[in-house]
Short mmCIF file of C-alpha atoms in Angstrom, two decimals:
data_model
loop_
_atom_site.label_atom_id
_atom_site.label_comp_id
_atom_site.label_asym_id
_atom_site.label_seq_id
_atom_site.Cartn_x
_atom_site.Cartn_y
_atom_site.Cartn_z
CA MET A 8 9.18 -8.22 -31.13
CA GLU A 9 5.39 -9.33 -31.56
CA GLN A 10 3.01 -7.50 -29.62
CA LEU A 11 -0.05 -9.42 -28.69
CA LEU A 12 -3.25 -8.37 -27.79
CA ARG A 13 -4.50 -11.03 -24.99
CA VAL A 14 -7.70 -11.84 -23.04
CA GLN A 15 -6.33 -12.63 -19.87
CA ASN A 16 -8.63 -14.33 -17.02
CA PHE A 17 -11.75 -13.46 -18.38
CA ASN A 18 -14.47 -15.22 -16.42
CA VAL A 19 -17.90 -16.05 -17.98
CA SER A 20 -21.03 -18.11 -16.51
CA ARG A 21 -21.60 -21.54 -18.29
CA ASP A 22 -24.57 -20.08 -20.67
CA GLY A 23 -21.36 -16.87 -21.57
CA TYR A 24 -22.31 -13.83 -20.07
CA GLY A 25 -19.24 -12.12 -18.23
CA ALA A 26 -21.36 -9.75 -16.31
CA GLY A 27 -25.20 -9.99 -15.34
CA GLU A 28 -28.26 -7.41 -15.76
CA ASN A 29 -28.26 -4.29 -13.66
CA GLN A 30 -25.03 -2.90 -13.13
CA SER A 31 -25.06 -0.62 -10.11
CA PHE A 32 -22.89 1.03 -7.88
CA GLU A 33 -23.30 -1.67 -5.40
CA ARG A 34 -22.99 -4.90 -8.32
CA PRO A 35 -19.89 -4.03 -10.53
CA PHE A 36 -21.78 -7.34 -12.06
CA GLY A 37 -25.29 -6.67 -12.13
CA HIS A 38 -27.52 -9.80 -10.49
CA ALA A 39 -23.95 -11.84 -10.78
CA ASP A 40 -22.10 -12.72 -7.90
CA PRO A 41 -18.40 -11.74 -8.61
CA ALA A 42 -17.58 -13.87 -5.10
CA THR A 43 -18.56 -16.71 -6.98
CA MET A 44 -17.03 -15.46 -10.62
CA PHE A 45 -13.38 -14.95 -8.60
CA ALA A 46 -13.40 -17.84 -6.43
CA TRP A 47 -11.53 -19.51 -8.41
CA CYS A 48 -8.14 -17.09 -8.98
CA GLY A 49 -8.76 -15.77 -5.40
CA ALA A 50 -7.86 -19.24 -3.77
CA THR A 51 -4.41 -18.67 -5.55
CA ALA A 52 -1.23 -18.07 -3.97
CA SER A 53 -0.47 -15.44 -6.76
CA TRP A 54 -3.74 -13.78 -6.42
CA PRO A 55 -2.94 -10.33 -5.59
CA ASN A 56 -5.42 -8.65 -3.17
CA ARG A 57 -4.34 -11.87 -0.70
CA THR A 58 -4.18 -10.66 2.44
CA GLU A 59 -3.14 -14.10 4.34
CA PRO A 60 -0.08 -16.36 3.24
CA GLY A 61 -0.82 -19.62 1.72
CA GLY A 62 -3.34 -19.78 -1.57
CA SER A 63 -2.90 -22.86 -3.89
CA ARG A 64 0.34 -23.15 -6.54
CA GLY A 65 -1.72 -25.60 -8.87
CA LEU A 66 -3.20 -25.04 -12.32
CA ASP A 67 -5.04 -22.05 -11.02
CA ASP A 68 -1.50 -20.18 -10.37
CA TYR A 69 -0.76 -20.12 -13.56
CA PHE A 70 -3.48 -18.54 -14.94
CA THR A 71 -3.70 -16.01 -12.06
CA ARG A 72 -0.22 -14.87 -12.21
CA ASP A 73 -0.23 -15.03 -16.23
CA TYR A 74 -2.65 -11.73 -16.46
CA SER A 75 0.17 -9.61 -15.40
CA ARG A 76 2.92 -11.52 -17.51
CA ASN A 77 4.75 -8.99 -19.39
CA ILE A 78 1.73 -6.55 -20.16
CA GLY A 79 2.23 -3.34 -20.78
CA ALA A 80 -0.99 -1.69 -21.27
CA GLU A 81 -4.94 -2.62 -20.89
CA ILE A 82 -7.94 -1.84 -22.36
CA MET A 83 -11.63 -1.70 -21.34
CA GLY A 84 -14.69 -0.85 -22.06
CA ARG A 85 -16.61 2.32 -20.12
CA ASN A 86 -19.31 -0.36 -18.75
CA LYS A 87 -16.17 -2.06 -16.58
CA PHE A 88 -14.88 1.44 -15.30
CA SER A 89 -18.26 2.95 -14.05
CA PRO A 90 -21.36 2.03 -13.62
CA HIS A 91 -22.67 5.49 -15.21
CA ARG A 92 -24.05 5.82 -18.89
CA GLY A 93 -24.04 8.74 -21.23
CA PRO A 94 -22.49 11.98 -21.09
CA TRP A 95 -20.91 12.52 -17.71
CA GLN A 96 -21.53 16.06 -17.24
CA ASP A 97 -25.61 14.56 -17.37
CA LEU A 98 -25.27 12.80 -14.31
CA ASP A 99 -25.14 13.72 -11.16
CA ARG A 100 -21.64 16.05 -9.64
CA GLN A 101 -19.89 12.53 -8.28
CA ASN A 102 -20.15 11.28 -11.75
CA LEU A 103 -17.10 13.11 -12.88
CA ASP A 104 -15.15 11.88 -9.73
CA TRP A 105 -15.06 8.37 -10.02
CA GLN A 106 -12.25 6.86 -10.52
CA GLY A 107 -13.09 3.23 -10.92
CA TRP A 108 -13.64 0.74 -8.80
CA TRP A 109 -10.23 -0.22 -7.51
CA GLY A 110 -9.69 2.50 -4.71
CA ASP A 111 -5.97 4.26 -4.92
CA GLU A 112 -4.37 0.99 -6.25
CA PRO A 113 -6.01 -0.36 -9.63
CA PRO A 114 -4.05 -3.98 -10.04
CA PHE A 115 -3.43 -2.67 -13.52
CA HIS A 116 0.31 -1.18 -12.86
CA THR A 117 -0.15 0.61 -16.41
CA PRO A 118 -1.60 2.80 -18.85
CA VAL A 119 -5.17 1.40 -19.41
CA PHE A 120 -7.33 3.17 -21.86
CA VAL A 121 -10.97 3.06 -21.76
CA MET A 122 -13.15 2.94 -24.82
CA THR A 123 -15.86 5.87 -24.17
CA HIS A 124 -17.95 7.93 -26.48
CA HIS A 125 -17.73 10.87 -23.93
CA PRO A 126 -14.17 11.75 -23.16
CA ARG A 127 -12.48 13.05 -19.94
CA PRO A 128 -9.20 13.84 -18.80
CA SER A 129 -6.57 11.54 -18.29
CA PHE A 130 -5.82 10.98 -14.12
CA THR A 131 -3.24 9.16 -12.63
CA LEU A 132 -3.58 7.01 -9.68
CA SER A 133 -0.76 5.17 -7.88
CA ASP A 134 0.59 3.20 -11.24
CA THR A 135 -1.88 3.09 -13.34
CA THR A 136 -3.08 6.15 -15.87
CA PHE A 137 -5.97 5.82 -17.19
CA HIS A 138 -6.75 7.65 -20.72
CA PHE A 139 -10.62 7.88 -22.31
CA VAL A 140 -10.28 7.16 -26.08
CA ASP A 141 -13.56 7.83 -28.46
CA ALA A 142 -12.17 5.94 -31.22
CA ASP A 143 -12.27 2.35 -32.63
CA PRO A 144 -10.58 -0.46 -31.79
CA HIS A 145 -7.78 0.03 -34.93
CA THR A 146 -7.09 2.98 -33.00
CA VAL A 147 -7.37 2.43 -29.75
CA LEU A 148 -5.22 -0.66 -30.08
CA ALA A 149 -2.32 1.88 -31.57
CA GLN A 150 -2.03 3.80 -28.61
CA ALA A 151 -2.24 1.39 -26.52
CA ARG A 152 0.58 -0.71 -28.28
CA ASP A 153 2.28 2.85 -28.49
CA ALA A 154 1.83 2.95 -24.35
CA ALA A 155 3.05 -0.41 -23.99
CA ASP A 156 6.81 -0.07 -24.67
CA GLY A 157 7.29 -3.37 -26.55
CA ARG A 158 5.03 -5.24 -24.34
CA ASP A 159 1.36 -6.93 -24.85
CA VAL A 160 -1.48 -5.26 -24.36
CA ARG A 161 -4.31 -7.07 -21.99
CA LEU A 162 -8.08 -6.52 -23.09
CA GLY A 163 -9.71 -6.83 -19.64
CA GLY A 164 -12.96 -6.57 -21.24
CA GLY A 165 -16.42 -6.79 -20.45
CA ALA A 166 -17.54 -9.27 -23.00
CA ALA A 167 -19.27 -6.52 -25.27
CA THR A 168 -15.81 -4.56 -25.87
CA THR A 169 -14.29 -7.74 -26.20
CA ARG A 170 -16.73 -9.16 -29.14
CA GLN A 171 -16.20 -5.46 -30.73
CA PHE A 172 -11.94 -6.74 -30.73
CA LEU A 173 -13.20 -10.26 -32.01
CA ASP A 174 -15.23 -8.83 -34.84
CA ALA A 175 -12.35 -6.74 -35.94
CA GLY A 176 -9.77 -9.35 -35.88
CA LEU A 177 -7.77 -8.24 -33.48
CA ILE A 178 -7.30 -10.86 -30.57
CA ASP A 179 -4.62 -12.86 -30.83
CA THR A 180 -4.80 -15.39 -27.77
CA LEU A 181 -7.98 -15.73 -24.95
CA HIS A 182 -7.94 -17.06 -21.94
CA VAL A 183 -11.57 -17.03 -20.56
CA ALA A 184 -12.44 -19.20 -17.44
CA VAL A 185 -16.07 -20.73 -17.33
CA SER A 186 -17.61 -21.26 -14.07
CA SER A 187 -20.38 -24.14 -13.67
CA VAL A 188 -23.09 -21.49 -12.69
CA ASP A 189 -25.89 -20.26 -15.17
CA LEU A 190 -26.88 -16.33 -15.66
CA GLY A 191 -29.60 -16.13 -17.88
CA GLY A 192 -28.75 -12.75 -18.92
CA GLY A 193 -26.56 -10.09 -19.10
CA SER A 194 -23.59 -8.89 -20.66
CA ARG A 195 -22.93 -12.25 -23.26
CA LEU A 196 -19.16 -13.21 -24.85
CA TRP A 197 -21.05 -16.47 -27.02
CA THR A 198 -23.13 -18.56 -26.76
CA SER A 199 -20.73 -21.29 -26.45
CA PRO A 200 -16.66 -21.93 -26.35
CA ASP A 201 -17.07 -23.35 -29.95
CA ASP A 202 -18.28 -20.61 -31.52
CA LEU A 203 -14.32 -19.48 -32.29
CA ASP A 204 -12.84 -22.47 -33.85
CA ASP A 205 -13.09 -21.02 -36.85
CA ARG A 206 -10.53 -18.56 -36.55
CA TYR A 207 -9.27 -19.98 -33.22
CA HIS A 208 -6.99 -23.10 -31.96
CA HIS A 209 -8.78 -23.56 -28.90
CA ASP A 210 -7.70 -25.88 -25.82
CA VAL A 211 -10.24 -27.02 -22.92
CA VAL A 212 -8.97 -27.58 -19.59
CA PRO A 213 -10.78 -28.71 -16.75
CA SER A 214 -9.58 -26.88 -13.48
CA PRO A 215 -9.90 -29.43 -10.17
CA SER A 216 -11.39 -26.10 -9.07
CA GLY A 217 -14.67 -26.11 -10.87
CA VAL A 218 -14.00 -23.72 -13.60
CA THR A 219 -12.99 -25.17 -17.01
CA HIS A 220 -10.03 -22.89 -18.48
CA HIS A 221 -10.39 -22.46 -22.65
CA LEU A 222 -7.59 -20.74 -24.54
CA PHE A 223 -7.41 -19.52 -28.05
CA TRP A 224 -4.78 -18.56 -30.30
CA ARG A 225 -4.58 -17.43 -33.84
CA ARG A 226 -4.70 -20.70 -36.82
CA MET B 26 10.17 -12.18 -0.19
CA GLU B 27 9.46 -15.69 -0.17
CA GLN B 28 12.41 -17.71 -2.51
CA LEU B 29 11.40 -21.21 -3.53
CA LEU B 30 12.70 -24.15 -4.42
CA ARG B 31 10.72 -25.54 -8.01
CA VAL B 32 11.34 -28.16 -10.32
CA GLN B 33 9.48 -27.24 -14.01
CA ASN B 34 9.27 -28.73 -16.94
CA PHE B 35 10.51 -32.23 -15.62
CA ASN B 36 9.80 -35.14 -18.18
CA VAL B 37 9.29 -38.31 -16.90
CA SER B 38 7.86 -41.49 -18.63
CA ARG B 39 4.10 -43.09 -17.53
CA ASP B 40 6.54 -45.57 -15.76
CA GLY B 41 7.87 -41.89 -13.57
CA TYR B 42 11.69 -42.73 -15.09
CA GLY B 43 13.57 -39.02 -16.16
CA ALA B 44 16.10 -40.33 -18.23
CA GLY B 45 16.71 -43.90 -19.88
CA GLU B 46 20.10 -46.50 -19.04
CA ASN B 47 23.16 -46.26 -20.42
CA GLN B 48 23.86 -42.75 -20.75
CA SER B 49 26.60 -41.31 -22.77
CA PHE B 50 28.36 -38.45 -24.74
CA GLU B 51 26.12 -39.45 -28.07
CA ARG B 52 22.60 -40.21 -25.59
CA PRO B 53 22.29 -37.79 -22.42
CA PHE B 54 19.07 -39.30 -22.06
CA GLY B 55 20.39 -42.97 -22.33
CA HIS B 56 18.08 -45.18 -24.50
CA ALA B 57 14.88 -42.83 -23.85
CA ASP B 58 14.81 -40.25 -26.66
CA PRO B 59 14.56 -37.02 -25.95
CA ALA B 60 12.96 -35.61 -28.76
CA THR B 61 9.76 -37.61 -27.50
CA MET B 62 10.17 -36.78 -24.61
CA PHE B 63 10.17 -32.87 -25.17
CA ALA B 64 7.95 -32.99 -28.42
CA TRP B 65 5.11 -31.34 -26.18
CA CYS B 66 7.52 -28.03 -24.85
CA GLY B 67 9.38 -28.07 -28.99
CA ALA B 68 6.02 -27.34 -30.05
CA THR B 69 4.79 -24.32 -28.29
CA ALA B 70 5.77 -20.82 -28.91
CA SER B 71 7.34 -20.09 -25.98
CA TRP B 72 10.25 -22.85 -26.67
CA PRO B 73 13.48 -20.82 -26.43
CA ASN B 74 14.70 -23.24 -29.25
CA ARG B 75 12.47 -22.37 -31.50
CA THR B 76 13.64 -21.10 -34.79
CA GLU B 77 10.67 -20.67 -36.88
CA PRO B 78 8.28 -18.29 -36.15
CA GLY B 79 5.07 -19.87 -35.36
CA GLY B 80 4.21 -22.89 -32.54
CA SER B 81 0.97 -22.88 -30.32
CA ARG B 82 0.07 -20.83 -27.40
CA GLY B 83 -2.12 -23.18 -25.58
CA LEU B 84 -1.76 -25.20 -22.16
CA ASP B 85 1.38 -26.40 -22.49
CA ASP B 86 2.65 -22.86 -23.75
CA TYR B 87 1.78 -21.94 -20.25
CA PHE B 88 3.94 -24.86 -18.33
CA THR B 89 7.04 -23.78 -21.34
CA ARG B 90 7.30 -20.39 -20.38
CA ASP B 91 7.03 -20.60 -16.62
CA TYR B 92 10.82 -22.79 -16.81
CA SER B 93 12.38 -19.39 -16.91
CA ARG B 94 9.62 -17.05 -14.76
CA ASN B 95 11.19 -15.36 -11.30
CA ILE B 96 14.25 -18.02 -11.50
CA GLY B 97 17.39 -16.50 -10.64
CA ALA B 98 19.72 -19.93 -10.03
CA GLU B 99 19.86 -23.32 -11.20
CA ILE B 100 20.88 -26.44 -9.12
CA MET B 101 21.31 -29.85 -11.20
CA GLY B 102 22.71 -33.44 -10.27
CA ARG B 103 26.63 -34.20 -11.76
CA ASN B 104 24.93 -36.24 -14.51
CA LYS B 105 22.83 -34.16 -15.98
CA PHE B 106 25.76 -31.84 -16.82
CA SER B 107 28.09 -34.76 -17.99
CA PRO B 108 28.09 -37.96 -19.39
CA HIS B 109 31.25 -39.15 -17.07
CA ARG B 110 31.98 -41.02 -13.93
CA GLY B 111 34.37 -40.40 -11.09
CA PRO B 112 36.95 -38.18 -10.37
CA TRP B 113 37.87 -35.62 -14.11
CA GLN B 114 41.29 -36.22 -13.73
CA ASP B 115 41.33 -40.20 -14.06
CA LEU B 116 39.01 -39.81 -17.59
CA ASP B 117 40.67 -38.93 -20.59
CA ARG B 118 41.97 -35.19 -21.42
CA GLN B 119 38.82 -34.40 -22.68
CA ASN B 120 37.35 -34.80 -19.87
CA LEU B 121 38.29 -31.41 -17.87
CA ASP B 122 37.22 -29.34 -21.65
CA TRP B 123 33.91 -30.51 -20.82
CA GLN B 124 31.50 -27.58 -20.30
CA GLY B 125 27.96 -29.50 -21.00
CA TRP B 126 25.74 -30.22 -23.46
CA TRP B 127 24.47 -26.55 -24.19
CA GLY B 128 27.30 -25.19 -26.21
CA ASP B 129 27.64 -21.37 -26.05
CA GLU B 130 24.46 -20.41 -25.13
CA PRO B 131 23.35 -22.77 -22.45
CA PRO B 132 19.53 -22.01 -21.65
CA PHE B 133 19.83 -21.43 -18.31
CA HIS B 134 21.08 -17.72 -17.83
CA THR B 135 21.95 -17.39 -14.33
CA PRO B 136 24.28 -19.09 -12.18
CA VAL B 137 24.20 -23.13 -11.74
CA PHE B 138 25.36 -25.24 -9.37
CA VAL B 139 26.45 -28.53 -9.88
CA MET B 140 25.97 -30.78 -6.95
CA THR B 141 29.24 -33.81 -7.33
CA HIS B 142 32.04 -35.08 -5.11
CA HIS B 143 34.59 -34.12 -7.94
CA PRO B 144 34.35 -30.14 -7.86
CA ARG B 145 36.49 -28.13 -10.54
CA PRO B 146 36.64 -24.19 -11.15
CA SER B 147 33.79 -22.34 -12.29
CA PHE B 148 33.15 -21.14 -15.70
CA THR B 149 30.63 -19.03 -17.54
CA LEU B 150 29.19 -19.46 -21.03
CA SER B 151 26.97 -16.55 -22.28
CA ASP B 152 25.24 -15.76 -18.83
CA THR B 153 25.16 -19.05 -17.15
CA THR B 154 28.24 -19.54 -14.72
CA PHE B 155 28.53 -22.96 -13.45
CA HIS B 156 29.64 -23.69 -10.60
CA PHE B 157 30.35 -27.17 -9.03
CA VAL B 158 29.31 -27.98 -5.73
CA ASP B 159 30.93 -31.45 -3.01
CA ALA B 160 27.75 -30.38 -0.34
CA ASP B 161 24.52 -31.51 1.01
CA PRO B 162 21.56 -30.53 -0.49
CA HIS B 163 20.64 -28.13 2.78
CA THR B 164 24.08 -26.41 1.57
CA VAL B 165 23.62 -26.26 -2.14
CA LEU B 166 19.84 -24.90 -1.90
CA ALA B 167 21.77 -21.75 0.74
CA GLN B 168 23.98 -21.40 -1.76
CA ALA B 169 22.10 -21.26 -4.97
CA ARG B 170 19.40 -18.98 -2.56
CA ASP B 171 22.52 -16.18 -2.14
CA ALA B 172 23.02 -16.53 -5.82
CA ALA B 173 19.65 -16.04 -7.07
CA ASP B 174 19.53 -12.79 -5.45
CA GLY B 175 15.80 -12.43 -4.15
CA ARG B 176 14.48 -14.78 -6.89
CA ASP B 177 13.41 -18.27 -6.95
CA VAL B 178 15.63 -21.23 -7.62
CA ARG B 179 14.87 -24.06 -10.39
CA LEU B 180 15.97 -27.84 -9.52
CA GLY B 181 17.09 -28.99 -13.15
CA GLY B 182 17.14 -32.74 -11.88
CA GLY B 183 18.15 -35.29 -12.81
CA ALA B 184 15.84 -38.40 -11.17
CA ALA B 185 18.31 -38.38 -7.94
CA THR B 186 19.16 -35.48 -7.96
CA THR B 187 15.55 -34.67 -7.27
CA ARG B 188 15.05 -37.44 -5.45
CA GLN B 189 17.63 -36.32 -2.59
CA PHE B 190 15.62 -32.99 -2.20
CA LEU B 191 12.29 -34.65 -1.74
CA ASP B 192 14.02 -36.85 0.61
CA ALA B 193 15.49 -33.52 2.56
CA GLY B 194 11.86 -31.69 2.50
CA LEU B 195 13.43 -28.61 0.32
CA ILE B 196 11.23 -28.89 -2.98
CA ASP B 197 8.00 -25.74 -2.65
CA THR B 198 6.64 -27.02 -6.05
CA LEU B 199 7.20 -28.93 -8.79
CA HIS B 200 6.25 -29.43 -12.06
CA VAL B 201 6.23 -32.83 -13.78
CA ALA B 202 4.91 -33.75 -17.41
CA VAL B 203 4.34 -37.38 -17.63
CA SER B 204 4.42 -38.96 -21.16
CA SER B 205 2.63 -41.99 -22.77
CA VAL B 206 5.93 -44.18 -23.00
CA ASP B 207 7.39 -46.94 -21.01
CA LEU B 208 11.10 -46.64 -20.23
CA GLY B 209 11.65 -49.87 -18.75
CA GLY B 210 14.89 -48.50 -17.18
CA GLY B 211 17.15 -45.61 -15.83
CA SER B 212 16.92 -42.77 -13.57
CA ARG B 213 14.01 -43.04 -11.64
CA LEU B 214 11.43 -40.12 -9.93
CA TRP B 215 8.64 -42.07 -8.69
CA THR B 216 6.84 -45.44 -8.91
CA SER B 217 3.41 -43.19 -9.61
CA PRO B 218 2.93 -39.06 -9.44
CA ASP B 219 0.67 -40.11 -6.35
CA ASP B 220 3.76 -40.95 -4.43
CA LEU B 221 3.83 -37.26 -2.87
CA ASP B 222 0.49 -37.25 -1.97
CA ASP B 223 1.30 -37.52 1.68
CA ARG B 224 3.27 -34.29 1.89
CA TYR B 225 1.78 -32.47 -1.64
CA HIS B 226 -1.68 -31.34 -3.04
CA HIS B 227 -1.53 -32.21 -6.47
CA ASP B 228 -3.41 -31.55 -9.97
CA VAL B 229 -3.36 -33.38 -12.80
CA VAL B 230 -4.00 -32.22 -16.12
CA PRO B 231 -4.44 -33.74 -19.35
CA SER B 232 -3.10 -31.87 -22.17
CA PRO B 233 -4.39 -32.21 -25.48
CA SER B 234 -0.95 -33.10 -26.88
CA GLY B 235 -1.01 -36.00 -25.06
CA VAL B 236 1.38 -35.58 -21.92
CA THR B 237 -0.29 -35.09 -18.86
CA HIS B 238 0.89 -31.89 -16.19
CA HIS B 239 1.23 -32.51 -12.74
CA LEU B 240 1.60 -30.08 -10.66
CA PHE B 241 2.69 -30.07 -6.53
CA TRP B 242 2.94 -27.70 -3.80
CA ARG B 243 3.29 -27.97 -0.33
CA ARG B 244 0.54 -29.31 2.37
#
């Protein structure tokens, strides 16, 4: 069974930024407003953090629930995992205690491989185990595929990590939701969604919610 | 856990017909051409009958694979199951041997409840068991929910059966793919997709393949 490497529900601004500038503990997406970026999926019935019943079951719900379908592992960049930079021990003592942004019940429910030049011991929160790997994309992907137990691997971003895997030719499918706001700076995925058209088929699907879903699969 | 009743991948013509006139053994969809009606899903990577590798992984693929997601039982009308009409024993001797159109490996993989005024014994082909029930939509749905073991129930059509369940207010979500051909007659689901807007939210999603996906969920 083919194990795909999939980008799912990656959100970028109209000008192509996955996060703004000046990431901090208080602002994981820098000057970008995550409430705006995630509004389209937060309104759906399948949103994992939904605390009230209801929610839409239209087009956006298909993409929201596909986030976890047949996923056995995630790969993410270090800057998605943490606002810290450089060696863990060079920063304040809180630094090594950092276990991600997601509290005691991270939304991944699989092994997660964090790409970083500063490895640290693995740890587990609920049904998510975080591993820290200092390796190139091919090597990290091989580890994630092993851990995924036959299922697909999700590439979780951020934009710089996704570009690394695009440059290495390793991504099989991408779903990117483009919002109608401009950020003007930050971590950029592309200058235009058409940048990938030489390598990927490309469906453009406007949603009634205001985002435009872009779907890519290999030519 | 809520058990939805879902219509998935139901195909109708631009003028609202799910099948043409004069159904027969040779033409399950009457004068309608199933090759045209199913072209959009047949081109996708997730099409269950795919014999060659490849296939698109764009918008249409999301809908194709959602057909079986979290489905634990199907309900269908007798005319979806068979070209025969009236009591089974009044027809030729082949009639009671009829086991559906789908060969030894039906694509349902769950219990299937066939609504008919002419019950007959249940039988099993591979991992699909067909039951024959002479009852109203509420009663059949209760049986299907029991059999679905906590998962959702798919309402498989045809158009007349779907209208019965719509009239009874039992359908939670509908996905209907509208093609660009007119049939002019047959088994009709609606005069217009907007017929349901008093009771359902409604997303209209044109696909690059030429069909338009209509998604409905309860208001």
